[in-house]
Amino acid sequence: MIFPLHCKYVGIANGTPCGERVYFLSRYLVRETGPGGMEVLEVEADPAGTGLMRDVLSTRVLAAGDEVCRYPDLVNVHDRTSLVRAALRSGHRCTVFFGHDGQTTFVLDPDLSGFLWVHVYDISPPRPHLSATLLDLERTGLFGDLEVVFEHHVRDIREIGADVYPCRAAGFSRTLDADPVRPGDRVAGCLTARDLVRECYGGEVGVENICPLEAVAAEPFIARCCRSERGGLGRWNGRFGAVVHWGASPGDIAEAVRRVTAAWRERDGEGSGR
């Protein structure tokens, strides 16, 4: 796959106002070849040249004709995972993208196999804060340089069919923070809920564990947990990953992603955790 690391390396070549020269940062050119047609070129600018515009030492056509398509919508050029996925869906060997501010980039021979798959563990309802925040952050292009794919594992705790759930925020009719637990009730909760039930009702009430951290089955991972002492990098269920607090800020979540991907790649290379 060829996917320029930054749009600054891709130029548009629909004219030659400065002659047969290119901007000194340009490594690739996108050029219209007729009604609806485009081609993508790799160019080598003279490294010994001076000034903003440089002589071209060589050019190579990377894709042309029916191999190339123009993506119909403007995109965030920094959301690299999304662009590779869009290129895969296009059915063409090369997809050219245009950004909201006029930037240009392309994906040639799209392939996600070299990206790192990070497994996300969360629960719902209410809103799965970790999973939803990562989706929001990903759309901004914040993780574009990491080249990661998030695999979301969000458990719907309604499927448990419990009598009592942890808190009112999820909209359940009976919750530990608002209603008494009766003998024989089936309670859904985490370690904190289990401690609360034991403290208030003794050890006779069973609690079905819904902590996302308990569901970890793949690595590297990022999971949400309400126990502060579990936060940070480490191993859980024999898998390596990061744990963030239940109400972690977007900044904390983004930092955890960067830490876990850096640690994984330093230890295990570029391999996928999928």
GROMACS .gro file of C-alpha atoms in nm:
model
  274
    1MET     CA    1   0.000   0.000   0.000
    2ILE     CA    2   0.109   0.355  -0.072
    3PHE     CA    3  -0.059   0.613   0.150
    4PRO     CA    4   0.142   0.934   0.193
    5LEU     CA    5   0.213   1.008   0.557
    6HIS     CA    6   0.093   1.365   0.512
    7CYS     CA    7  -0.106   1.554   0.252
    8LYS     CA    8   0.179   1.806   0.221
    9TYR     CA    9   0.364   1.550   0.008
   10VAL     CA   10   0.083   1.538  -0.252
   11GLY     CA   11   0.041   1.808  -0.514
   12ILE     CA   12  -0.213   1.886  -0.787
   13ALA     CA   13  -0.067   1.911  -1.139
   14ASN     CA   14  -0.345   2.039  -1.365
   15GLY     CA   15  -0.120   2.312  -1.504
   16THR     CA   16   0.243   2.426  -1.522
   17PRO     CA   17   0.250   2.791  -1.414
   18CYS     CA   18   0.615   2.754  -1.309
   19GLY     CA   19   0.724   2.527  -1.591
   20GLU     CA   20   0.819   2.164  -1.547
   21ARG     CA   21   0.899   2.204  -1.181
   22VAL     CA   22   0.736   2.088  -0.858
   23TYR     CA   23   0.705   2.223  -0.506
   24PHE     CA   24   1.004   2.110  -0.299
   25LEU     CA   25   0.793   1.896  -0.062
   26SER     CA   26   0.604   1.713  -0.336
   27ARG     CA   27   0.660   1.341  -0.363
   28TYR     CA   28   0.340   1.263  -0.552
   29LEU     CA   29   0.121   1.445  -0.804
   30VAL     CA   30  -0.246   1.398  -0.888
   31ARG     CA   31  -0.338   1.508  -1.240
   32GLU     CA   32  -0.663   1.520  -1.432
   33THR     CA   33  -0.640   1.336  -1.764
   34GLY     CA   34  -0.977   1.422  -1.916
   35PRO     CA   35  -1.345   1.427  -1.822
   36GLY     CA   36  -1.358   1.243  -1.489
   37GLY     CA   37  -1.016   1.084  -1.540
   38MET     CA   38  -0.715   1.107  -1.307
   39GLU     CA   39  -0.367   0.968  -1.272
   40VAL     CA   40  -0.130   0.954  -0.977
   41LEU     CA   41   0.242   1.009  -1.028
   42GLU     CA   42   0.546   0.959  -0.809
   43VAL     CA   43   0.800   1.237  -0.864
   44GLU     CA   44   1.161   1.293  -0.762
   45ALA     CA   45   1.255   1.656  -0.718
   46ASP     CA   46   1.618   1.765  -0.752
   47PRO     CA   47   1.756   1.750  -0.396
   48ALA     CA   48   2.038   1.984  -0.495
   49GLY     CA   49   1.794   2.251  -0.607
   50THR     CA   50   1.716   2.567  -0.415
   51GLY     CA   51   1.399   2.765  -0.368
   52LEU     CA   52   1.041   2.648  -0.336
   53MET     CA   53   1.012   2.503  -0.687
   54ARG     CA   54   1.252   2.229  -0.798
   55ASP     CA   55   1.336   2.058  -1.125
   56VAL     CA   56   1.194   1.708  -1.167
   57LEU     CA   57   1.452   1.432  -1.204
   58SER     CA   58   1.209   1.147  -1.266
   59THR     CA   59   0.840   1.059  -1.274
   60ARG     CA   60   0.657   0.727  -1.246
   61VAL     CA   61   0.290   0.658  -1.307
   62LEU     CA   62   0.148   0.476  -1.006
   63ALA     CA   63  -0.211   0.445  -1.124
   64ALA     CA   64  -0.420   0.579  -1.411
   65GLY     CA   65  -0.744   0.531  -1.604
   66ASP     CA   66  -0.996   0.289  -1.456
   67GLU     CA   67  -0.756   0.211  -1.170
   68VAL     CA   68  -0.824   0.553  -1.016
   69CYS     CA   69  -1.143   0.692  -0.865
   70ARG     CA   70  -1.223   1.019  -0.695
   71TYR     CA   71  -1.396   0.985  -0.358
   72PRO     CA   72  -1.725   1.175  -0.387
   73ASP     CA   73  -1.723   1.347  -0.046
   74LEU     CA   74  -1.482   1.579   0.131
   75VAL     CA   75  -1.297   1.401   0.411
   76ASN     CA   76  -1.076   1.450   0.714
   77VAL     CA   77  -0.744   1.359   0.556
   78HIS     CA   78  -0.595   1.275   0.897
   79ASP     CA   79  -0.843   0.995   0.971
   80ARG     CA   80  -0.620   0.742   0.803
   81THR     CA   81  -0.801   0.425   0.910
   82SER     CA   82  -1.129   0.559   0.776
   83LEU     CA   83  -0.968   0.650   0.444
   84VAL     CA   84  -0.816   0.305   0.397
   85ARG     CA   85  -1.155   0.150   0.468
   86ALA     CA   86  -1.318   0.383   0.217
   87ALA     CA   87  -1.053   0.292  -0.042
   88LEU     CA   88  -1.118  -0.078   0.016
   89ARG     CA   89  -1.491  -0.022  -0.042
   90SER     CA   90  -1.430   0.174  -0.363
   91GLY     CA   91  -1.336  -0.133  -0.565
   92HIS     CA   92  -1.056   0.060  -0.736
   93ARG     CA   93  -0.684   0.015  -0.701
   94CYS     CA   94  -0.636   0.383  -0.617
   95THR     CA   95  -0.874   0.626  -0.447
   96VAL     CA   96  -0.805   1.001  -0.444
   97PHE     CA   97  -0.943   1.202  -0.152
   98PHE     CA   98  -0.994   1.574  -0.109
   99GLY     CA   99  -1.007   1.742   0.232
  100HIS     CA  100  -1.233   2.013   0.368
  101ASP     CA  101  -0.954   2.269   0.328
  102GLY     CA  102  -0.851   2.164  -0.021
  103GLN     CA  103  -0.591   1.906   0.079
  104THR     CA  104  -0.530   1.608  -0.147
  105THR     CA  105  -0.418   1.256  -0.067
  106PHE     CA  106  -0.466   0.906  -0.203
  107VAL     CA  107  -0.458   0.539  -0.107
  108LEU     CA  108  -0.302   0.297  -0.355
  109ASP     CA  109  -0.353  -0.079  -0.309
  110PRO     CA  110  -0.541  -0.036   0.024
  111ASP     CA  111  -0.451  -0.283   0.297
  112LEU     CA  112  -0.519  -0.272   0.671
  113SER     CA  113  -0.302  -0.573   0.757
  114GLY     CA  114  -0.014  -0.351   0.867
  115PHE     CA  115  -0.231  -0.152   1.106
  116LEU     CA  116  -0.245  -0.240   1.475
  117TRP     CA  117  -0.579  -0.373   1.597
  118VAL     CA  118  -0.666  -0.246   1.945
  119HIS     CA  119  -0.954  -0.419   2.123
  120VAL     CA  120  -1.197  -0.194   2.312
  121TYR     CA  121  -1.402  -0.338   2.600
  122ASP     CA  122  -1.704  -0.152   2.734
  123ILE     CA  123  -2.068  -0.200   2.836
  124SER     CA  124  -2.402  -0.038   2.758
  125PRO     CA  125  -2.642   0.110   2.864
  126PRO     CA  126  -2.596   0.392   2.938
  127ARG     CA  127  -2.370   0.535   2.666
  128PRO     CA  128  -2.054   0.322   2.645
  129HIS     CA  129  -1.827   0.610   2.740
  130LEU     CA  130  -1.494   0.460   2.638
  131SER     CA  131  -1.612   0.314   2.308
  132ALA     CA  132  -1.814   0.622   2.212
  133THR     CA  133  -1.534   0.863   2.304
  134LEU     CA  134  -1.285   0.668   2.092
  135LEU     CA  135  -1.522   0.687   1.796
  136ASP     CA  136  -1.554   1.063   1.845
  137LEU     CA  137  -1.178   1.112   1.877
  138GLU     CA  138  -1.105   0.888   1.580
  139ARG     CA  139  -1.324   1.103   1.354
  140THR     CA  140  -1.108   1.406   1.437
  141GLY     CA  141  -0.799   1.227   1.300
  142LEU     CA  142  -0.631   1.232   1.640
  143PHE     CA  143  -0.500   0.875   1.602
  144GLY     CA  144  -0.412   0.898   1.232
  145ASP     CA  145  -0.038   0.880   1.292
  146LEU     CA  146  -0.077   0.565   1.504
  147GLU     CA  147  -0.235   0.361   1.222
  148VAL     CA  148  -0.463   0.166   1.452
  149VAL     CA  149  -0.796  -0.008   1.401
  150PHE     CA  150  -1.029  -0.018   1.700
  151GLU     CA  151  -1.225  -0.342   1.741
  152HIS     CA  152  -1.517  -0.260   1.972
  153HIS     CA  153  -1.656  -0.522   2.210
  154VAL     CA  154  -1.954  -0.357   2.381
  155ARG     CA  155  -2.167  -0.582   2.599
  156ASP     CA  156  -2.539  -0.503   2.624
  157ILE     CA  157  -2.605  -0.567   2.992
  158ARG     CA  158  -2.982  -0.568   2.934
  159GLU     CA  159  -2.939  -0.918   2.794
  160ILE     CA  160  -2.855  -1.043   3.144
  161GLY     CA  161  -3.217  -1.002   3.251
  162ALA     CA  162  -3.122  -0.902   3.606
  163ASP     CA  163  -3.369  -0.772   3.862
  164VAL     CA  164  -3.135  -0.497   3.983
  165TYR     CA  165  -2.874  -0.302   3.786
  166PRO     CA  166  -2.596  -0.069   3.907
  167CYS     CA  167  -2.728   0.287   3.858
  168ARG     CA  168  -3.018   0.506   3.750
  169ALA     CA  169  -2.823   0.661   3.463
  170ALA     CA  170  -2.895   0.354   3.248
  171GLY     CA  171  -3.273   0.393   3.287
  172PHE     CA  172  -3.342   0.064   3.464
  173SER     CA  173  -3.648   0.036   3.687
  174ARG     CA  174  -3.453  -0.095   3.987
  175THR     CA  175  -3.093   0.000   4.066
  176LEU     CA  176  -2.848  -0.041   4.350
  177ASP     CA  177  -2.813   0.333   4.399
  178ALA     CA  178  -3.189   0.390   4.442
  179ASP     CA  179  -3.371   0.073   4.545
  180PRO     CA  180  -3.338  -0.196   4.812
  181VAL     CA  181  -3.231  -0.546   4.714
  182ARG     CA  182  -3.478  -0.821   4.802
  183PRO     CA  183  -3.402  -1.186   4.876
  184GLY     CA  184  -3.374  -1.383   4.556
  185ASP     CA  185  -3.296  -1.080   4.340
  186ARG     CA  186  -3.055  -1.127   4.056
  187VAL     CA  187  -2.809  -0.837   4.063
  188ALA     CA  188  -2.587  -0.720   3.776
  189GLY     CA  189  -2.278  -0.530   3.881
  190CYS     CA  190  -1.902  -0.517   3.914
  191LEU     CA  191  -1.656  -0.556   4.200
  192THR     CA  192  -1.773  -0.228   4.351
  193ALA     CA  193  -2.136  -0.342   4.332
  194ARG     CA  194  -2.039  -0.670   4.496
  195ASP     CA  195  -1.870  -0.481   4.780
  196LEU     CA  196  -2.178  -0.261   4.823
  197VAL     CA  197  -2.416  -0.557   4.829
  198ARG     CA  198  -2.197  -0.741   5.081
  199GLU     CA  199  -2.178  -0.432   5.302
  200CYS     CA  200  -2.549  -0.356   5.292
  201TYR     CA  201  -2.712  -0.699   5.257
  202GLY     CA  202  -2.454  -0.958   5.357
  203GLY     CA  203  -2.306  -1.228   5.141
  204GLU     CA  204  -2.626  -1.408   5.043
  205VAL     CA  205  -2.704  -1.197   4.735
  206GLY     CA  206  -2.521  -1.304   4.420
  207VAL     CA  207  -2.386  -1.049   4.173
  208GLU     CA  208  -2.323  -1.123   3.805
  209ASN     CA  209  -2.003  -0.951   3.699
  210ILE     CA  210  -2.042  -0.695   3.419
  211CYS     CA  211  -1.702  -0.525   3.448
  212PRO     CA  212  -1.560  -0.473   3.094
  213LEU     CA  213  -1.217  -0.567   3.222
  214GLU     CA  214  -1.339  -0.918   3.302
  215ALA     CA  215  -1.435  -0.965   2.935
  216VAL     CA  216  -1.082  -0.902   2.801
  217ALA     CA  217  -0.993  -1.183   2.561
  218ALA     CA  218  -0.756  -1.024   2.306
  219GLU     CA  219  -0.458  -0.792   2.304
  220PRO     CA  220  -0.357  -0.519   2.295
  221PHE     CA  221  -0.668  -0.382   2.460
  222ILE     CA  222  -0.815  -0.077   2.630
  223ALA     CA  223  -1.092  -0.128   2.883
  224ARG     CA  224  -1.298   0.074   3.129
  225CYS     CA  225  -1.315   0.002   3.503
  226CYS     CA  226  -1.442   0.196   3.805
  227ARG     CA  227  -1.156   0.083   4.030
  228SER     CA  228  -0.881   0.345   4.022
  229GLU     CA  229  -0.621   0.101   4.148
  230ARG     CA  230  -0.654  -0.101   3.826
  231GLY     CA  231  -0.574   0.193   3.597
  232GLY     CA  232  -0.271   0.211   3.368
  233LEU     CA  233  -0.078  -0.040   3.159
  234GLY     CA  234  -0.059  -0.403   3.256
  235ARG     CA  235  -0.185  -0.754   3.195
  236TRP     CA  236  -0.537  -0.879   3.254
  237ASN     CA  237  -0.663  -1.230   3.181
  238GLY     CA  238  -0.314  -1.289   3.043
  239ARG     CA  239  -0.352  -1.007   2.789
  240PHE     CA  240  -0.160  -0.680   2.767
  241GLY     CA  241  -0.343  -0.348   2.756
  242ALA     CA  242  -0.454  -0.028   2.923
  243VAL     CA  243  -0.727   0.037   3.177
  244VAL     CA  244  -0.897   0.376   3.210
  245HIS     CA  245  -1.129   0.493   3.484
  246TRP     CA  246  -1.506   0.481   3.434
  247GLY     CA  247  -1.534   0.857   3.380
  248ALA     CA  248  -1.199   0.913   3.208
  249SER     CA  249  -1.166   1.236   3.009
  250PRO     CA  250  -1.109   1.230   2.632
  251GLY     CA  251  -0.752   1.343   2.702
  252ASP     CA  252  -0.692   1.053   2.942
  253ILE     CA  253  -0.838   0.807   2.692
  254ALA     CA  254  -0.625   0.940   2.406
  255GLU     CA  255  -0.313   0.922   2.622
  256ALA     CA  256  -0.394   0.561   2.716
  257VAL     CA  257  -0.425   0.468   2.348
  258ARG     CA  258  -0.088   0.620   2.269
  259ARG     CA  259   0.078   0.452   2.566
  260VAL     CA  260  -0.058   0.106   2.493
  261THR     CA  261   0.025   0.121   2.120
  262ALA     CA  262   0.376   0.248   2.188
  263ALA     CA  263   0.439  -0.018   2.452
  264TRP     CA  264   0.299  -0.295   2.231
  265ARG     CA  265   0.507  -0.199   1.930
  266GLU     CA  266   0.821  -0.158   2.138
  267ARG     CA  267   0.775  -0.502   2.285
  268ASP     CA  268   0.617  -0.701   2.005
  269GLY     CA  269   0.677  -0.505   1.687
  270GLU     CA  270   0.410  -0.397   1.440
  271GLY     CA  271   0.204  -0.714   1.464
  272SER     CA  272  -0.172  -0.704   1.479
  273GLY     CA  273  -0.360  -0.805   1.790
  274ARG     CA  274  -0.667  -0.907   1.591
   0.00000   0.00000   0.00000
